[in-house]
C-alpha positions as YAML, in Angstrom:
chain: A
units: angstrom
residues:
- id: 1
  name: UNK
  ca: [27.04, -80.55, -127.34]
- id: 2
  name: UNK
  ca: [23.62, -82.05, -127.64]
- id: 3
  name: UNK
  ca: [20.34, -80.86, -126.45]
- id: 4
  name: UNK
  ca: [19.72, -80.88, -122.41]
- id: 5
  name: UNK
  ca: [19.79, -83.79, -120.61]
- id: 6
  name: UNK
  ca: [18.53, -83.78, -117.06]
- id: 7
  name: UNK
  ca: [20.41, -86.50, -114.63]
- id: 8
  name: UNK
  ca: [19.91, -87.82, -111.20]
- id: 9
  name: UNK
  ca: [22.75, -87.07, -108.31]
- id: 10
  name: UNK
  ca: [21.76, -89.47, -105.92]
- id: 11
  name: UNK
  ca: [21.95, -89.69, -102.24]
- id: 12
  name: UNK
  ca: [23.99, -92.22, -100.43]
- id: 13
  name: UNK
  ca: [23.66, -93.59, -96.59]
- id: 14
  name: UNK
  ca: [26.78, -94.94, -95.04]
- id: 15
  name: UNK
  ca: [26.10, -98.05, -93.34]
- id: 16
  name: UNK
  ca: [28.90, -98.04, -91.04]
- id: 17
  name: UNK
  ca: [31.77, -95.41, -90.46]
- id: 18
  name: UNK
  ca: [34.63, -96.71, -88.73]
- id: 19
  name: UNK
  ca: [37.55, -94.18, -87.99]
- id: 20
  name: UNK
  ca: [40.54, -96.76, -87.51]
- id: 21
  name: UNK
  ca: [43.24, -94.33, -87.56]
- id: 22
  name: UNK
  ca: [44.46, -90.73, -88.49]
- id: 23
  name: UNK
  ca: [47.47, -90.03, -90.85]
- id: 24
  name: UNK
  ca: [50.16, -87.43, -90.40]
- id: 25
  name: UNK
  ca: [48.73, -85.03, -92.56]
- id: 26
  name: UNK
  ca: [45.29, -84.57, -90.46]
- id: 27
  name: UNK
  ca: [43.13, -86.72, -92.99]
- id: 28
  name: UNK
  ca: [41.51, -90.09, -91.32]
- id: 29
  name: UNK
  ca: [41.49, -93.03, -92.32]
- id: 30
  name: UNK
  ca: [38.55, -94.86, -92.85]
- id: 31
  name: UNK
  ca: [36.25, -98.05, -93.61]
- id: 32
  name: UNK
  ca: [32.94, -97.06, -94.56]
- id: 33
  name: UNK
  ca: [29.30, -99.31, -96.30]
- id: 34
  name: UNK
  ca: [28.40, -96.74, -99.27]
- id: 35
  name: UNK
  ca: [24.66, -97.73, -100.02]
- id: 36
  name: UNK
  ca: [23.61, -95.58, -103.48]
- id: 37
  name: UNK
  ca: [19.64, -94.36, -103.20]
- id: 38
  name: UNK
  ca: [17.30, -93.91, -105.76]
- id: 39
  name: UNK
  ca: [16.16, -90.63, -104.20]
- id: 40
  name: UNK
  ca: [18.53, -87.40, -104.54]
- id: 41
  name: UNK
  ca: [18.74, -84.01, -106.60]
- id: 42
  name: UNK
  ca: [18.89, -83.38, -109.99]
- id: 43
  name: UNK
  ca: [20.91, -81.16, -112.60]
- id: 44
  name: UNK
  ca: [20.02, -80.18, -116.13]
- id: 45
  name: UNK
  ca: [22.72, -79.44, -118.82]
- id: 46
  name: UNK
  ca: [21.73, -77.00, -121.46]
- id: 47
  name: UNK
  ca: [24.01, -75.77, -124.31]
- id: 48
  name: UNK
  ca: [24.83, -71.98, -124.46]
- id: 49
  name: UNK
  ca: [25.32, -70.16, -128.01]
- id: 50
  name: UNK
  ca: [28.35, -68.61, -125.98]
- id: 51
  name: UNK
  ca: [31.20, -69.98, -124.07]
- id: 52
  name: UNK
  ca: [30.30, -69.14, -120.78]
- id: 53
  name: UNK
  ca: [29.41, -71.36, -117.40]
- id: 54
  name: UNK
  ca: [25.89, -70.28, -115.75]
- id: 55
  name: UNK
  ca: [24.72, -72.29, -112.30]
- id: 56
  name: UNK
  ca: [21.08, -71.70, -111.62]
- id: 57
  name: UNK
  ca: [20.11, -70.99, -108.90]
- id: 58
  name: UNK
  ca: [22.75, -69.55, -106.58]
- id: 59
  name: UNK
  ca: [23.15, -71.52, -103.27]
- id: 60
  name: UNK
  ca: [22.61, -69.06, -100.48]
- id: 61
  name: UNK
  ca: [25.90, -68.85, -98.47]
- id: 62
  name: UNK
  ca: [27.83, -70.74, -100.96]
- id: 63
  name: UNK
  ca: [30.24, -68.68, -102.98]
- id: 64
  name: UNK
  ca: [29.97, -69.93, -106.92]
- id: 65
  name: UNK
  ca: [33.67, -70.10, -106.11]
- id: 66
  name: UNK
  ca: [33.42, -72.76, -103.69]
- id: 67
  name: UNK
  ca: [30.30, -74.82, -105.24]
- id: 68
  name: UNK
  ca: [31.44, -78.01, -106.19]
- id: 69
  name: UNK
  ca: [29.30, -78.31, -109.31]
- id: 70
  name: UNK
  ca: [31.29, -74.92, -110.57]
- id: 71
  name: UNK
  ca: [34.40, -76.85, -109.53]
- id: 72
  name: UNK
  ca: [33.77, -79.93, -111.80]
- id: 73
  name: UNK
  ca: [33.27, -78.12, -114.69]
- id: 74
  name: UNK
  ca: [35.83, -75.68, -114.46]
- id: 75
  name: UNK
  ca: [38.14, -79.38, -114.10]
- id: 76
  name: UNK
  ca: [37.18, -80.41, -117.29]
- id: 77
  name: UNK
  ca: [36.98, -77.51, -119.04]
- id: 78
  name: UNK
  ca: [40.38, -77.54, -120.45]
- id: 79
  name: UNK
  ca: [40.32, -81.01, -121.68]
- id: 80
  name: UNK
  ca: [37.04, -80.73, -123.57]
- id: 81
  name: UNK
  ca: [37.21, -81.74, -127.27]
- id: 82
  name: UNK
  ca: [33.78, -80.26, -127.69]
- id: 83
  name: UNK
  ca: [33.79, -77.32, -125.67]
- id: 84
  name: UNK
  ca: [30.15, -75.26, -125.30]
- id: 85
  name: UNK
  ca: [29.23, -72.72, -122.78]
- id: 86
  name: UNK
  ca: [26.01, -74.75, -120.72]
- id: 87
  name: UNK
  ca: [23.86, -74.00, -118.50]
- id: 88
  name: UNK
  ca: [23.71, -75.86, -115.36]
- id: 89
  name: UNK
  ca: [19.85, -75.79, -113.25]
- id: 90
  name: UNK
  ca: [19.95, -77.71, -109.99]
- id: 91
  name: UNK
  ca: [16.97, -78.92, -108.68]
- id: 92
  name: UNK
  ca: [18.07, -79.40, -105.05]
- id: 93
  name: UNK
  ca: [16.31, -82.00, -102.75]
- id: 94
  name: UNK
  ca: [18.74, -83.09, -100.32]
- id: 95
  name: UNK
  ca: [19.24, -81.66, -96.93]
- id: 96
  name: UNK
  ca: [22.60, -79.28, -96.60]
- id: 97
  name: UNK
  ca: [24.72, -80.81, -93.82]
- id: 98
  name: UNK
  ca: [22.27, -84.32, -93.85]
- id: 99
  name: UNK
  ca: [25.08, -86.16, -94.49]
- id: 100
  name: UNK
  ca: [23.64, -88.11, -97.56]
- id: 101
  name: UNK
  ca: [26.67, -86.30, -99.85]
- id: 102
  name: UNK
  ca: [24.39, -84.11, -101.82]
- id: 103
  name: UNK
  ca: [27.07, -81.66, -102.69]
- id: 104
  name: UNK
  ca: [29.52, -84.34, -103.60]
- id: 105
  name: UNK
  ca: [26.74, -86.14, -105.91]
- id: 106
  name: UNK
  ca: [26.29, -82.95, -107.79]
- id: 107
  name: UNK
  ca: [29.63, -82.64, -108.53]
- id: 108
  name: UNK
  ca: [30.18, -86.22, -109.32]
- id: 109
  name: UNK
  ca: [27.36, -85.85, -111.78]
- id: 110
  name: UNK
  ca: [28.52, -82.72, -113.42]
- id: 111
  name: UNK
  ca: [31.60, -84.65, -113.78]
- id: 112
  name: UNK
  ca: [29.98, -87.68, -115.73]
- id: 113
  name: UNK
  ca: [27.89, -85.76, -117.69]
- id: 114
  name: UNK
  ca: [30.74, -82.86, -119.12]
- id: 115
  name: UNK
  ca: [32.90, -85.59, -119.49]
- id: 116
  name: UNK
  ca: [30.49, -87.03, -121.72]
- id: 117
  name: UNK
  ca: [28.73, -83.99, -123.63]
- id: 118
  name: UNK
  ca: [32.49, -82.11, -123.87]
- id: 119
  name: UNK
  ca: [34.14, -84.89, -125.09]
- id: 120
  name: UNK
  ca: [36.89, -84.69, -122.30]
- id: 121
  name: UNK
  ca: [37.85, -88.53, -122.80]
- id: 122
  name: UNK
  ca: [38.36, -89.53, -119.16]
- id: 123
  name: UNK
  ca: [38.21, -92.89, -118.00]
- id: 124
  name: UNK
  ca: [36.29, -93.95, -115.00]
- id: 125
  name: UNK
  ca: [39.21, -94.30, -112.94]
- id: 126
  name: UNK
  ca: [40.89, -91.07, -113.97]
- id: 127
  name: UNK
  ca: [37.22, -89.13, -113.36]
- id: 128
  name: UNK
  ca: [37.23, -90.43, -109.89]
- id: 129
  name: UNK
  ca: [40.96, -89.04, -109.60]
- id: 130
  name: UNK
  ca: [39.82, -85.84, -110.68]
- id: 131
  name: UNK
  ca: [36.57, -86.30, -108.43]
- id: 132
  name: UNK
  ca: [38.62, -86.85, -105.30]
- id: 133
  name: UNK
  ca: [40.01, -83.13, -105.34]
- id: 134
  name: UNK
  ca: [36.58, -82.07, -104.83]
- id: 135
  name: UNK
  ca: [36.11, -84.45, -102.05]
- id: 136
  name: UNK
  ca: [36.58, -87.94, -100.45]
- id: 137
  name: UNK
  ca: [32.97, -88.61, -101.41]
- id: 138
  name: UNK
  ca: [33.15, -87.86, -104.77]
- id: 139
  name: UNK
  ca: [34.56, -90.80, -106.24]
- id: 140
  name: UNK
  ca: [31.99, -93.24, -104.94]
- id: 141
  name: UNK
  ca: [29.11, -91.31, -106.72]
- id: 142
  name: UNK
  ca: [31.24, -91.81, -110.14]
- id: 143
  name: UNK
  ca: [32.06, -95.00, -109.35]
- id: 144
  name: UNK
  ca: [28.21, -95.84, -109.96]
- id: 145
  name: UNK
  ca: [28.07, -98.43, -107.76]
- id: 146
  name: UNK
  ca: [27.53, -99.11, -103.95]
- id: 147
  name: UNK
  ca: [30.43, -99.81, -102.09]
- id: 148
  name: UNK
  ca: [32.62, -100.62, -99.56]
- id: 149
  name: UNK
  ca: [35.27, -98.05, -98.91]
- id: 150
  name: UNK
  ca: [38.83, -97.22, -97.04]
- id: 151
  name: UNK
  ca: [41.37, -94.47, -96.95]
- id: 152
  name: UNK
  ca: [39.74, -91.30, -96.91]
- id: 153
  name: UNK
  ca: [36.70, -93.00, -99.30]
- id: 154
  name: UNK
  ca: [38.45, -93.03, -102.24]
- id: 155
  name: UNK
  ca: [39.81, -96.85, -102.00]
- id: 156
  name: UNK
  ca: [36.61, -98.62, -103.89]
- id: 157
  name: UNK
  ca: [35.47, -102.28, -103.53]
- id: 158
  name: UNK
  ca: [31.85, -102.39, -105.39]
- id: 159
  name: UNK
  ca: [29.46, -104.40, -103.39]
- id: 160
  name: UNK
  ca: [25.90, -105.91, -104.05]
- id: 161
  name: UNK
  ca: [23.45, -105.02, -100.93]
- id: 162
  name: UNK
  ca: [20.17, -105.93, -100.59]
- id: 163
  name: UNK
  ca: [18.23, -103.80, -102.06]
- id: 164
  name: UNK
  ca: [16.29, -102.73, -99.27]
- id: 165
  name: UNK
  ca: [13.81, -99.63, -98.52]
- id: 166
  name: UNK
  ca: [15.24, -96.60, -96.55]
- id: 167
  name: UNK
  ca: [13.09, -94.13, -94.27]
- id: 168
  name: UNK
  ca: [15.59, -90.95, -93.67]
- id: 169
  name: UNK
  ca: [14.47, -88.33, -91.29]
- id: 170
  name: UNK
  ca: [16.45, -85.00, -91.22]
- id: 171
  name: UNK
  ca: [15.98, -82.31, -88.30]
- id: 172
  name: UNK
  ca: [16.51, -78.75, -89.56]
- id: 173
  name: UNK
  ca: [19.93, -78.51, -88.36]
- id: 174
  name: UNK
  ca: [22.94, -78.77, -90.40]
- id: 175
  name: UNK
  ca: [26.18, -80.95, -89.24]
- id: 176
  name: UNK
  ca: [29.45, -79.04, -89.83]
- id: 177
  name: UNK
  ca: [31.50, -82.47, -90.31]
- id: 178
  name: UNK
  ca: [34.73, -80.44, -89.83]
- id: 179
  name: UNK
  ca: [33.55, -79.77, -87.00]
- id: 180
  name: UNK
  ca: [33.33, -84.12, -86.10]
- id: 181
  name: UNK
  ca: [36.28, -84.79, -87.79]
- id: 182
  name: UNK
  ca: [38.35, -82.10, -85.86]
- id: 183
  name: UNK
  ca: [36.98, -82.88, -82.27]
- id: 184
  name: UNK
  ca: [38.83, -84.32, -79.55]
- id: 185
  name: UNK
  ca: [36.46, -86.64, -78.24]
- id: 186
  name: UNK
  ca: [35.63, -88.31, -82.00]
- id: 187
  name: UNK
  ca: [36.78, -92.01, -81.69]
- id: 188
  name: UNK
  ca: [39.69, -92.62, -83.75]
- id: 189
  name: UNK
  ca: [41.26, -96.01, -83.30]
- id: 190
  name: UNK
  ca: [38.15, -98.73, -84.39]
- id: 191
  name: UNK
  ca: [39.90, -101.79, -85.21]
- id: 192
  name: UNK
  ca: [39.65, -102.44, -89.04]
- id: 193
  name: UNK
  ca: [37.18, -105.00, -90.30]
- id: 194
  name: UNK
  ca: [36.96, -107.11, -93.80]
- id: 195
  name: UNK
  ca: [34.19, -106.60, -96.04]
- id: 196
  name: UNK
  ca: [32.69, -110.09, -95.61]
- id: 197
  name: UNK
  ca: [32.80, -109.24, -91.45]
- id: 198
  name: UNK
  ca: [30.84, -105.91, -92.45]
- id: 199
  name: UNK
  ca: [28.14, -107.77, -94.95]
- id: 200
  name: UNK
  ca: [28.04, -110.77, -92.02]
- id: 201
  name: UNK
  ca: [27.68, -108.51, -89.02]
- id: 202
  name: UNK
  ca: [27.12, -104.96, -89.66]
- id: 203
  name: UNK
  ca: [29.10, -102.13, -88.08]
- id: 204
  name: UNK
  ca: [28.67, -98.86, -86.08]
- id: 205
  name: UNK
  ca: [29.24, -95.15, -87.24]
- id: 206
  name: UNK
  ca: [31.79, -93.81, -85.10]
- id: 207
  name: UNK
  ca: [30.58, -90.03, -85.59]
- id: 208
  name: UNK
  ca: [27.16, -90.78, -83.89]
- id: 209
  name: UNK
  ca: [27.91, -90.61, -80.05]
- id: 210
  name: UNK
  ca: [29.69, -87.08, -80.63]
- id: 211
  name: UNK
  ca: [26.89, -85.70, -83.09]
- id: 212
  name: UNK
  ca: [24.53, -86.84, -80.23]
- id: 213
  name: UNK
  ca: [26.03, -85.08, -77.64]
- id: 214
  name: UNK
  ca: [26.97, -82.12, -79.46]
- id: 215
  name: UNK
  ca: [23.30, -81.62, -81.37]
- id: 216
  name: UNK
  ca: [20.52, -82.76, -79.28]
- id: 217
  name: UNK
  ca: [18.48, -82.69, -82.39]
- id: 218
  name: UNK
  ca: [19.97, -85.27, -83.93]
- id: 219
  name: UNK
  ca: [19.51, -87.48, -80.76]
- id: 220
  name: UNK
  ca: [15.81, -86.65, -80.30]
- id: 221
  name: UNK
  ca: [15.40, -87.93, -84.42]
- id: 222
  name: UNK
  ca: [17.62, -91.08, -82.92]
- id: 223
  name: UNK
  ca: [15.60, -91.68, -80.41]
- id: 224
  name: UNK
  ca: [11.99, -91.04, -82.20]
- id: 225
  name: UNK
  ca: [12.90, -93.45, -85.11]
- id: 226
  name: UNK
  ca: [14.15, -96.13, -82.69]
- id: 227
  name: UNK
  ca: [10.51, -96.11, -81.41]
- id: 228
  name: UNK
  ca: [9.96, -97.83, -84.45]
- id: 229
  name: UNK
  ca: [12.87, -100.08, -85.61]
- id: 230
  name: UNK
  ca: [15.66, -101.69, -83.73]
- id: 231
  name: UNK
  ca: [18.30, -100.48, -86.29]
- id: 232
  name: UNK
  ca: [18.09, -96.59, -86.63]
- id: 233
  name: UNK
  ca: [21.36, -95.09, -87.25]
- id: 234
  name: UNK
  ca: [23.00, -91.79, -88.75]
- id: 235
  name: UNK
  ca: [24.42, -91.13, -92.18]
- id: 236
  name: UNK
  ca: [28.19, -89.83, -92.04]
- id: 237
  name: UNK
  ca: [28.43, -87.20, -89.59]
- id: 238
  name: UNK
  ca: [25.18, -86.70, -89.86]
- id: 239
  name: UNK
  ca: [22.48, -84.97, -89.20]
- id: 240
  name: UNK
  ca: [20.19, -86.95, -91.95]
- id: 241
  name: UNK
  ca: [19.37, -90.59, -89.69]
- id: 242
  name: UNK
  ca: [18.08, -93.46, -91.10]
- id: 243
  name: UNK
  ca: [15.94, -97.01, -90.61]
- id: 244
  name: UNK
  ca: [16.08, -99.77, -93.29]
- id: 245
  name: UNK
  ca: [12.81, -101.68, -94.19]
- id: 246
  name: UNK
  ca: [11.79, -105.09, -95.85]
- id: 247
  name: UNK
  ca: [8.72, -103.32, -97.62]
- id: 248
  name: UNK
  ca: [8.03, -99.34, -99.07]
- id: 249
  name: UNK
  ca: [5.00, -99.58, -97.27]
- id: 250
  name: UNK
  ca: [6.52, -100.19, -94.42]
- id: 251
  name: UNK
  ca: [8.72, -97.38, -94.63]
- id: 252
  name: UNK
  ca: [5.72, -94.99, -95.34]
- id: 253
  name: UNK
  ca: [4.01, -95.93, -92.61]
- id: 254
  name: UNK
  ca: [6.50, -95.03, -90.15]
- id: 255
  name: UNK
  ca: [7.31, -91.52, -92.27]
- id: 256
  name: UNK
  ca: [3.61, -90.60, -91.78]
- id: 257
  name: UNK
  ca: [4.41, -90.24, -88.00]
- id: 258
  name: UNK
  ca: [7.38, -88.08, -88.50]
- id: 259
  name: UNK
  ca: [7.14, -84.73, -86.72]
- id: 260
  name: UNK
  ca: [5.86, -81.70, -89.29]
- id: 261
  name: UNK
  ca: [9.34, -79.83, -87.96]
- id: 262
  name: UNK
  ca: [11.71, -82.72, -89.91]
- id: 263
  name: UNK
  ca: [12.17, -83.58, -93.65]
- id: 264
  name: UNK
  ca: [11.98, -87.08, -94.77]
- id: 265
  name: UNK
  ca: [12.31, -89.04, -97.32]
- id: 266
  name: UNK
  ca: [11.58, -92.89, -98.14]
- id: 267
  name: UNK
  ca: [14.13, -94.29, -100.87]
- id: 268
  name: UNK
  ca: [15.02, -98.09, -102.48]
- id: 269
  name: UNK
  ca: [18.86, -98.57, -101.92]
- id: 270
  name: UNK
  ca: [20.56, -99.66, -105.29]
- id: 271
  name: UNK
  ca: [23.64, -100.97, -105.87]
- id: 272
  name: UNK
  ca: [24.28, -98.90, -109.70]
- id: 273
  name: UNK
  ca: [23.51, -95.68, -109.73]
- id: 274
  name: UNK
  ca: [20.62, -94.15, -111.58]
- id: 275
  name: UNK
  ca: [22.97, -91.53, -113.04]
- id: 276
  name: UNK
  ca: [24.87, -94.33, -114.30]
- id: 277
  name: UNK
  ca: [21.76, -96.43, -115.73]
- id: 278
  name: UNK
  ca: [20.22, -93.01, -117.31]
- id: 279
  name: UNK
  ca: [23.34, -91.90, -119.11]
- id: 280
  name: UNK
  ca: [25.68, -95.10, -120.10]
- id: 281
  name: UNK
  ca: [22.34, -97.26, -121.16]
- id: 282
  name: UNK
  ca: [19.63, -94.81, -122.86]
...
């Protein structure tokens, strides 16, 4: 293994959710805009002189048993070729329960960069396989490229989208999406749409009207940012909203006015992702 690389795992916004239908098994199926930010967390690998896994620091109320980083590497541990105990530091940015797939980006990053330090050999393709039994998210982020996406995510189209400037506000409280995704008032039968209707027209996020009447505080940060633009919507299930802009400073402008209470962010959407661009082209 070589010395420690550091990596980006970077948000994403989804520019539309559409729920068009539920399968048997309780999963639903979905069409969703996957827009990559350069904005998001970052992980540093570091070799151990042993063979053991360390995670620094410890999530608070996530078992190390249930983090999805410890997941991914304890995936690929048994195909390494070039097996070293590392050391894995996150430097967490992202909002918990924003919906901008932090947790899914870390893994997904973990994933590209064992599989590339370890030797593990796995294709793309097959690393978004492995990905997807972390999550439906997962695949996009190692993918590396914005997207549009069906079945439960994992079904990838790669898409170029203007690269555009994001403001995302977050109130301090987290989204359980089970808690969406399991509700009987969630909208489940949107009628499908092609990708060329999505990049022609837009689409809708069929979690919002729930989210907003099940967590006012996501419908005051609705209603604040559409004081300012005409086209504020919410990332996945939420609670992380966003507004796109034609200019950064644009973007800051309107995140100076954000209330002290709310994190925010202002990001470029990209269509590769900066994991992707750091690790397959330094």
């Amino acid at each position: 293994m070589n010395p420690s690389v550091t990596l980006p795992a970077p948000a994403k916004l989804n520019l539309c959710l559409h729920i068009v239908g539920r399968r048997p098994d309780g999963y639903h199926e979905l069409q969703t805009a996957f827009q990559l930010l350069d904005y998001g967390d970052e992980l540093t690998f570091s070799p151990r002189a042993d063979t053991d896994i360390h995670l620094h620091p410890a999530i608070e109320g996530v078992p190390l048993k249930d983090n999805l980083i410890w997941r991914a590497a304890q995936l690929l541990r048994p195909r390494a070729r070039a097996y070293t105990g590392v050391d894995i530091t996150l430097r967490k940015r992202l909002p918990m329960g924003g919906g901008l797939g932090g947790g899914s980006s870390d893994a997904a990053t973990t994933l590209l960069a064992l599989n590339h330090l370890w030797d593990c050999q796995y294709s793309n393709k097959e690393l978004q396989t492995v990905g997807l039994q972390l999550g439906a998210d997962v695949p996009v982020f190692v993918a590396g490229h914005s997207a549009w996406a069906e079945g439960v995510g994992e079904r990838l189209v790669p898409v170029d989208l203007p690269e555009r400037w994001f403001l995302v506000v977050t109130p301090p409280t987290p989204v359980a999406t089970g808690t969406i995704f399991c509700h009987k008032d969630l909208t489940r039968d949107t009628a499908p749409i092609t990708v060329a209707a999505f990049l022609e027209r837009g689409g809708k996020n069929d979690c919002q009207p729930l989210v907003r009447k099940l967590y006012p505080d996501v419908d005051k940060a609705l209603i604040w940012l559409e004081n300012f633009v005409s086209n504020a919507t919410m990332s996945g299930t939420g609670a992380s909203v966003f507004a796109s802009f034609e200019s950064e400073a644009e973007a800051r402008e309107v995140q100076g006015k954000t209330p002290t209470d709310w994190s925010s962010f202002v990001a470029r959407g990209v269509n590769l992702s900066p994991v992707h661009d750091r690790l397959f082209k330094a």
